[in-house]
GROMACS .gro file of C-alpha atoms in nm:
model
  241
    1UNK     CA    1  -0.335  -1.131   1.350
    2UNK     CA    2  -0.606  -1.034   1.603
    3UNK     CA    3  -0.869  -0.762   1.559
    4UNK     CA    4  -0.673  -0.493   1.801
    5UNK     CA    5  -0.348  -0.611   1.692
    6UNK     CA    6  -0.465  -0.527   1.252
    7UNK     CA    7  -0.647  -0.232   1.406
    8UNK     CA    8  -0.328  -0.109   1.579
    9UNK     CA    9  -0.096  -0.201   1.276
   10UNK     CA   10  -0.330  -0.019   1.069
   11UNK     CA   11  -0.320   0.292   1.281
   12UNK     CA   12   0.018   0.328   1.324
   13UNK     CA   13   0.035   0.241   0.927
   14UNK     CA   14  -0.223   0.524   0.786
   15UNK     CA   15  -0.178   0.817   0.594
   16UNK     CA   16   0.222   0.712   0.591
   17UNK     CA   17   0.393   0.812   0.210
   18UNK     CA   18   0.532   0.400   0.172
   19UNK     CA   19   0.437   0.133   0.331
   20UNK     CA   20   0.773   0.007   0.283
   21UNK     CA   21   1.192   0.093   0.115
   22UNK     CA   22   1.185   0.264  -0.161
   23UNK     CA   23   1.275   0.614  -0.390
   24UNK     CA   24   1.206   0.710  -0.721
   25UNK     CA   25   1.562   0.596  -0.821
   26UNK     CA   26   1.443   0.183  -0.783
   27UNK     CA   27   1.258   0.327  -1.081
   28UNK     CA   28   1.417   0.479  -1.299
   29UNK     CA   29   1.680   0.189  -1.303
   30UNK     CA   30   1.397  -0.078  -1.381
   31UNK     CA   31   1.248   0.134  -1.655
   32UNK     CA   32   1.568   0.221  -1.822
   33UNK     CA   33   1.657  -0.240  -1.782
   34UNK     CA   34   1.319  -0.280  -1.967
   35UNK     CA   35   1.382  -0.049  -2.187
   36UNK     CA   36   1.022   0.062  -2.146
   37UNK     CA   37   0.881   0.274  -2.404
   38UNK     CA   38   0.729   0.605  -2.297
   39UNK     CA   39   0.391   0.480  -2.377
   40UNK     CA   40   0.421   0.191  -2.202
   41UNK     CA   41   0.135   0.050  -1.965
   42UNK     CA   42   0.235  -0.071  -1.612
   43UNK     CA   43   0.105  -0.232  -1.323
   44UNK     CA   44   0.192  -0.145  -0.993
   45UNK     CA   45   0.087  -0.491  -0.755
   46UNK     CA   46   0.038  -0.423  -0.436
   47UNK     CA   47   0.088  -0.035  -0.375
   48UNK     CA   48   0.039   0.101  -0.077
   49UNK     CA   49  -0.126   0.413  -0.073
   50UNK     CA   50   0.107   0.499  -0.415
   51UNK     CA   51   0.423   0.594  -0.269
   52UNK     CA   52   0.568   0.483  -0.649
   53UNK     CA   53   0.317   0.582  -0.857
   54UNK     CA   54   0.483   0.950  -0.999
   55UNK     CA   55   0.838   0.764  -0.989
   56UNK     CA   56   0.638   0.529  -1.275
   57UNK     CA   57   0.448   0.758  -1.408
   58UNK     CA   58   0.777   0.966  -1.450
   59UNK     CA   59   0.938   0.655  -1.611
   60UNK     CA   60   0.588   0.671  -1.878
   61UNK     CA   61   0.494   1.006  -1.939
   62UNK     CA   62   0.232   0.891  -2.208
   63UNK     CA   63   0.147   0.632  -2.089
   64UNK     CA   64  -0.082   0.431  -1.772
   65UNK     CA   65  -0.076   0.306  -1.444
   66UNK     CA   66  -0.318   0.063  -1.285
   67UNK     CA   67  -0.246   0.019  -0.906
   68UNK     CA   68  -0.420  -0.250  -0.661
   69UNK     CA   69  -0.397  -0.289  -0.333
   70UNK     CA   70  -0.621  -0.554  -0.095
   71UNK     CA   71  -0.608  -0.327   0.177
   72UNK     CA   72  -0.911  -0.039   0.109
   73UNK     CA   73  -0.740   0.221   0.286
   74UNK     CA   74  -0.427   0.221   0.090
   75UNK     CA   75  -0.656   0.205  -0.213
   76UNK     CA   76  -0.849   0.552  -0.096
   77UNK     CA   77  -0.500   0.701   0.018
   78UNK     CA   78  -0.390   0.678  -0.373
   79UNK     CA   79  -0.670   0.768  -0.547
   80UNK     CA   80  -0.666   1.063  -0.332
   81UNK     CA   81  -0.249   1.111  -0.405
   82UNK     CA   82  -0.346   1.081  -0.811
   83UNK     CA   83  -0.722   1.265  -0.777
   84UNK     CA   84  -0.779   1.361  -1.143
   85UNK     CA   85  -0.439   1.231  -1.357
   86UNK     CA   86  -0.653   1.016  -1.607
   87UNK     CA   87  -0.296   0.833  -1.626
   88UNK     CA   88  -0.374   0.714  -1.383
   89UNK     CA   89  -0.632   0.385  -1.250
   90UNK     CA   90  -0.645   0.289  -0.895
   91UNK     CA   91  -0.792  -0.079  -0.814
   92UNK     CA   92  -0.907  -0.274  -0.461
   93UNK     CA   93  -0.791  -0.622  -0.641
   94UNK     CA   94  -0.587  -0.915  -0.570
   95UNK     CA   95  -0.254  -0.906  -0.632
   96UNK     CA   96  -0.321  -1.276  -0.756
   97UNK     CA   97  -0.623  -1.171  -1.045
   98UNK     CA   98  -0.488  -0.926  -1.304
   99UNK     CA   99  -0.682  -0.963  -1.522
  100UNK     CA  100  -0.510  -0.704  -1.811
  101UNK     CA  101  -0.182  -0.680  -2.021
  102UNK     CA  102   0.119  -0.532  -1.963
  103UNK     CA  103   0.441  -0.423  -2.025
  104UNK     CA  104   0.637  -0.398  -1.696
  105UNK     CA  105   0.449  -0.508  -1.378
  106UNK     CA  106   0.590  -0.354  -1.084
  107UNK     CA  107   0.564  -0.487  -0.727
  108UNK     CA  108   0.790  -0.278  -0.450
  109UNK     CA  109   0.848  -0.549  -0.115
  110UNK     CA  110   0.465  -0.781  -0.155
  111UNK     CA  111   0.549  -1.047  -0.342
  112UNK     CA  112   0.633  -1.233  -0.032
  113UNK     CA  113   0.237  -1.284  -0.025
  114UNK     CA  114   0.211  -1.527  -0.246
  115UNK     CA  115   0.552  -1.657  -0.286
  116UNK     CA  116   0.864  -1.509  -0.627
  117UNK     CA  117   0.753  -1.812  -0.838
  118UNK     CA  118   0.362  -1.857  -0.726
  119UNK     CA  119   0.351  -1.469  -0.800
  120UNK     CA  120   0.597  -1.525  -1.157
  121UNK     CA  121   0.415  -1.779  -1.304
  122UNK     CA  122   0.063  -1.619  -1.195
  123UNK     CA  123   0.186  -1.340  -1.369
  124UNK     CA  124   0.367  -1.395  -1.730
  125UNK     CA  125  -0.019  -1.443  -1.879
  126UNK     CA  126  -0.075  -1.046  -1.783
  127UNK     CA  127   0.294  -0.965  -2.012
  128UNK     CA  128   0.257  -0.796  -2.286
  129UNK     CA  129   0.590  -0.935  -2.578
  130UNK     CA  130   0.862  -0.871  -2.415
  131UNK     CA  131   0.692  -0.773  -2.052
  132UNK     CA  132   0.863  -0.765  -1.810
  133UNK     CA  133   0.870  -0.770  -1.357
  134UNK     CA  134   1.013  -0.575  -1.179
  135UNK     CA  135   0.987  -0.680  -0.821
  136UNK     CA  136   1.218  -0.590  -0.418
  137UNK     CA  137   1.243  -0.931  -0.229
  138UNK     CA  138   1.358  -0.897   0.138
  139UNK     CA  139   1.671  -1.087   0.122
  140UNK     CA  140   1.948  -1.241   0.348
  141UNK     CA  141   2.363  -1.076   0.209
  142UNK     CA  142   2.549  -1.227   0.466
  143UNK     CA  143   2.577  -1.594   0.611
  144UNK     CA  144   2.720  -1.437   0.923
  145UNK     CA  145   2.408  -1.291   1.050
  146UNK     CA  146   2.370  -1.173   1.400
  147UNK     CA  147   2.072  -1.339   1.637
  148UNK     CA  148   1.895  -1.030   1.642
  149UNK     CA  149   1.872  -1.000   1.278
  150UNK     CA  150   1.763  -1.321   1.284
  151UNK     CA  151   1.476  -1.334   1.551
  152UNK     CA  152   1.331  -1.099   1.354
  153UNK     CA  153   1.276  -1.218   0.988
  154UNK     CA  154   1.195  -1.576   1.162
  155UNK     CA  155   0.928  -1.387   1.271
  156UNK     CA  156   0.783  -1.187   1.003
  157UNK     CA  157   0.945  -1.401   0.691
  158UNK     CA  158   1.102  -1.768   0.774
  159UNK     CA  159   1.141  -1.809   0.429
  160UNK     CA  160   1.359  -1.488   0.335
  161UNK     CA  161   1.662  -1.599   0.110
  162UNK     CA  162   1.938  -1.501  -0.035
  163UNK     CA  163   2.001  -1.345  -0.364
  164UNK     CA  164   2.128  -1.708  -0.456
  165UNK     CA  165   1.770  -1.820  -0.305
  166UNK     CA  166   1.607  -1.572  -0.512
  167UNK     CA  167   1.723  -1.592  -0.837
  168UNK     CA  168   1.646  -1.968  -0.846
  169UNK     CA  169   1.346  -1.918  -0.744
  170UNK     CA  170   1.387  -1.696  -1.061
  171UNK     CA  171   1.497  -1.953  -1.307
  172UNK     CA  172   1.203  -2.179  -1.119
  173UNK     CA  173   0.948  -1.943  -1.282
  174UNK     CA  174   1.089  -1.954  -1.621
  175UNK     CA  175   1.237  -1.637  -1.656
  176UNK     CA  176   1.570  -1.470  -1.675
  177UNK     CA  177   1.731  -1.143  -1.493
  178UNK     CA  178   1.805  -0.850  -1.714
  179UNK     CA  179   1.935  -0.669  -1.363
  180UNK     CA  180   1.995  -0.659  -0.964
  181UNK     CA  181   2.098  -0.463  -0.693
  182UNK     CA  182   2.029  -0.376  -0.370
  183UNK     CA  183   1.817  -0.130  -0.243
  184UNK     CA  184   1.999   0.229  -0.109
  185UNK     CA  185   1.969   0.360   0.220
  186UNK     CA  186   1.720   0.575   0.094
  187UNK     CA  187   1.526   0.438  -0.017
  188UNK     CA  188   1.493   0.263   0.373
  189UNK     CA  189   1.473   0.607   0.487
  190UNK     CA  190   1.210   0.741   0.300
  191UNK     CA  191   1.064   0.457   0.454
  192UNK     CA  192   1.156   0.490   0.841
  193UNK     CA  193   1.133   0.892   0.894
  194UNK     CA  194   0.795   0.897   0.843
  195UNK     CA  195   0.713   0.577   1.015
  196UNK     CA  196   0.919   0.714   1.323
  197UNK     CA  197   0.694   1.034   1.364
  198UNK     CA  198   0.461   0.850   1.297
  199UNK     CA  199   0.548   0.690   1.607
  200UNK     CA  200   0.640   0.996   1.834
  201UNK     CA  201   0.313   1.121   1.719
  202UNK     CA  202   0.098   0.791   1.837
  203UNK     CA  203   0.296   0.673   2.139
  204UNK     CA  204   0.201   0.910   2.428
  205UNK     CA  205  -0.150   0.807   2.426
  206UNK     CA  206  -0.103   0.475   2.307
  207UNK     CA  207  -0.320   0.126   2.491
  208UNK     CA  208  -0.175  -0.146   2.567
  209UNK     CA  209  -0.190  -0.316   2.194
  210UNK     CA  210  -0.033  -0.017   1.980
  211UNK     CA  211   0.250  -0.028   2.220
  212UNK     CA  212   0.334  -0.336   2.154
  213UNK     CA  213   0.265  -0.258   1.806
  214UNK     CA  214   0.492   0.095   1.784
  215UNK     CA  215   0.710  -0.135   2.061
  216UNK     CA  216   0.781  -0.438   1.704
  217UNK     CA  217   0.842  -0.101   1.428
  218UNK     CA  218   1.058   0.079   1.685
  219UNK     CA  219   1.306  -0.296   1.671
  220UNK     CA  220   1.253  -0.415   1.353
  221UNK     CA  221   1.378   0.030   1.217
  222UNK     CA  222   1.695  -0.011   1.499
  223UNK     CA  223   1.729  -0.365   1.378
  224UNK     CA  224   1.832  -0.246   1.014
  225UNK     CA  225   1.992   0.061   1.132
  226UNK     CA  226   2.232  -0.166   1.339
  227UNK     CA  227   2.229  -0.432   1.127
  228UNK     CA  228   2.187  -0.326   0.754
  229UNK     CA  229   2.512  -0.484   0.557
  230UNK     CA  230   2.322  -0.788   0.639
  231UNK     CA  231   1.955  -0.786   0.530
  232UNK     CA  232   1.789  -0.571   0.329
  233UNK     CA  233   1.603  -0.540   0.007
  234UNK     CA  234   1.703  -0.665  -0.387
  235UNK     CA  235   1.536  -0.537  -0.660
  236UNK     CA  236   1.536  -0.796  -0.999
  237UNK     CA  237   1.372  -0.660  -1.356
  238UNK     CA  238   1.294  -1.066  -1.520
  239UNK     CA  239   1.162  -1.135  -1.806
  240UNK     CA  240   0.983  -1.467  -1.918
  241UNK     CA  241   1.257  -1.681  -2.098
   0.00000   0.00000   0.00000
């Protein structure tokens, strides 16, 4: 992505509440599977602007959330969102270099930067005994895939696999699966609703580079709404075997 495209991308994505599909119910479900204690230490890896921090704190009200991301303005947005909350630390840091140990590592839609197996192997040393990783990963739900959906994901994530493929990658890292479920439509709308409003706001005065980014985002939204039965995100809660 060249500098103009990068600038346009972050113009669109600045000030959004989330950087991908998700909802508080996903965190509640994962925390229940993990039997997470109220005093749990949690890492929110690739936290974006901090859309999941409140739900993570709800799952561990006497615990602590360390949220990290490499993008400066996402880090600043997350810090502003949780300003004054001593239960939260927000760091500009690389997900491949987690330094402390946690009862749960939460990663919403960002594990693909490393790959499932590499991420799980990397994070194993950062889990307390009995600790879990909960992550959502883009996933095919059927072998009957439309040309439109294939074209989008061949561009965005050519290595995307199905649930069996994700499960195999988990096993290759030496983890067991505690549970898996698909993100619901409301999790997608929690992301796409504000994104659509931002597109509409920016469209009238957008230059060519921004128009291209807005068109791509519009197509992403339209493709999911037309073909949501073909793909989505799979949330997995896993523990070293």
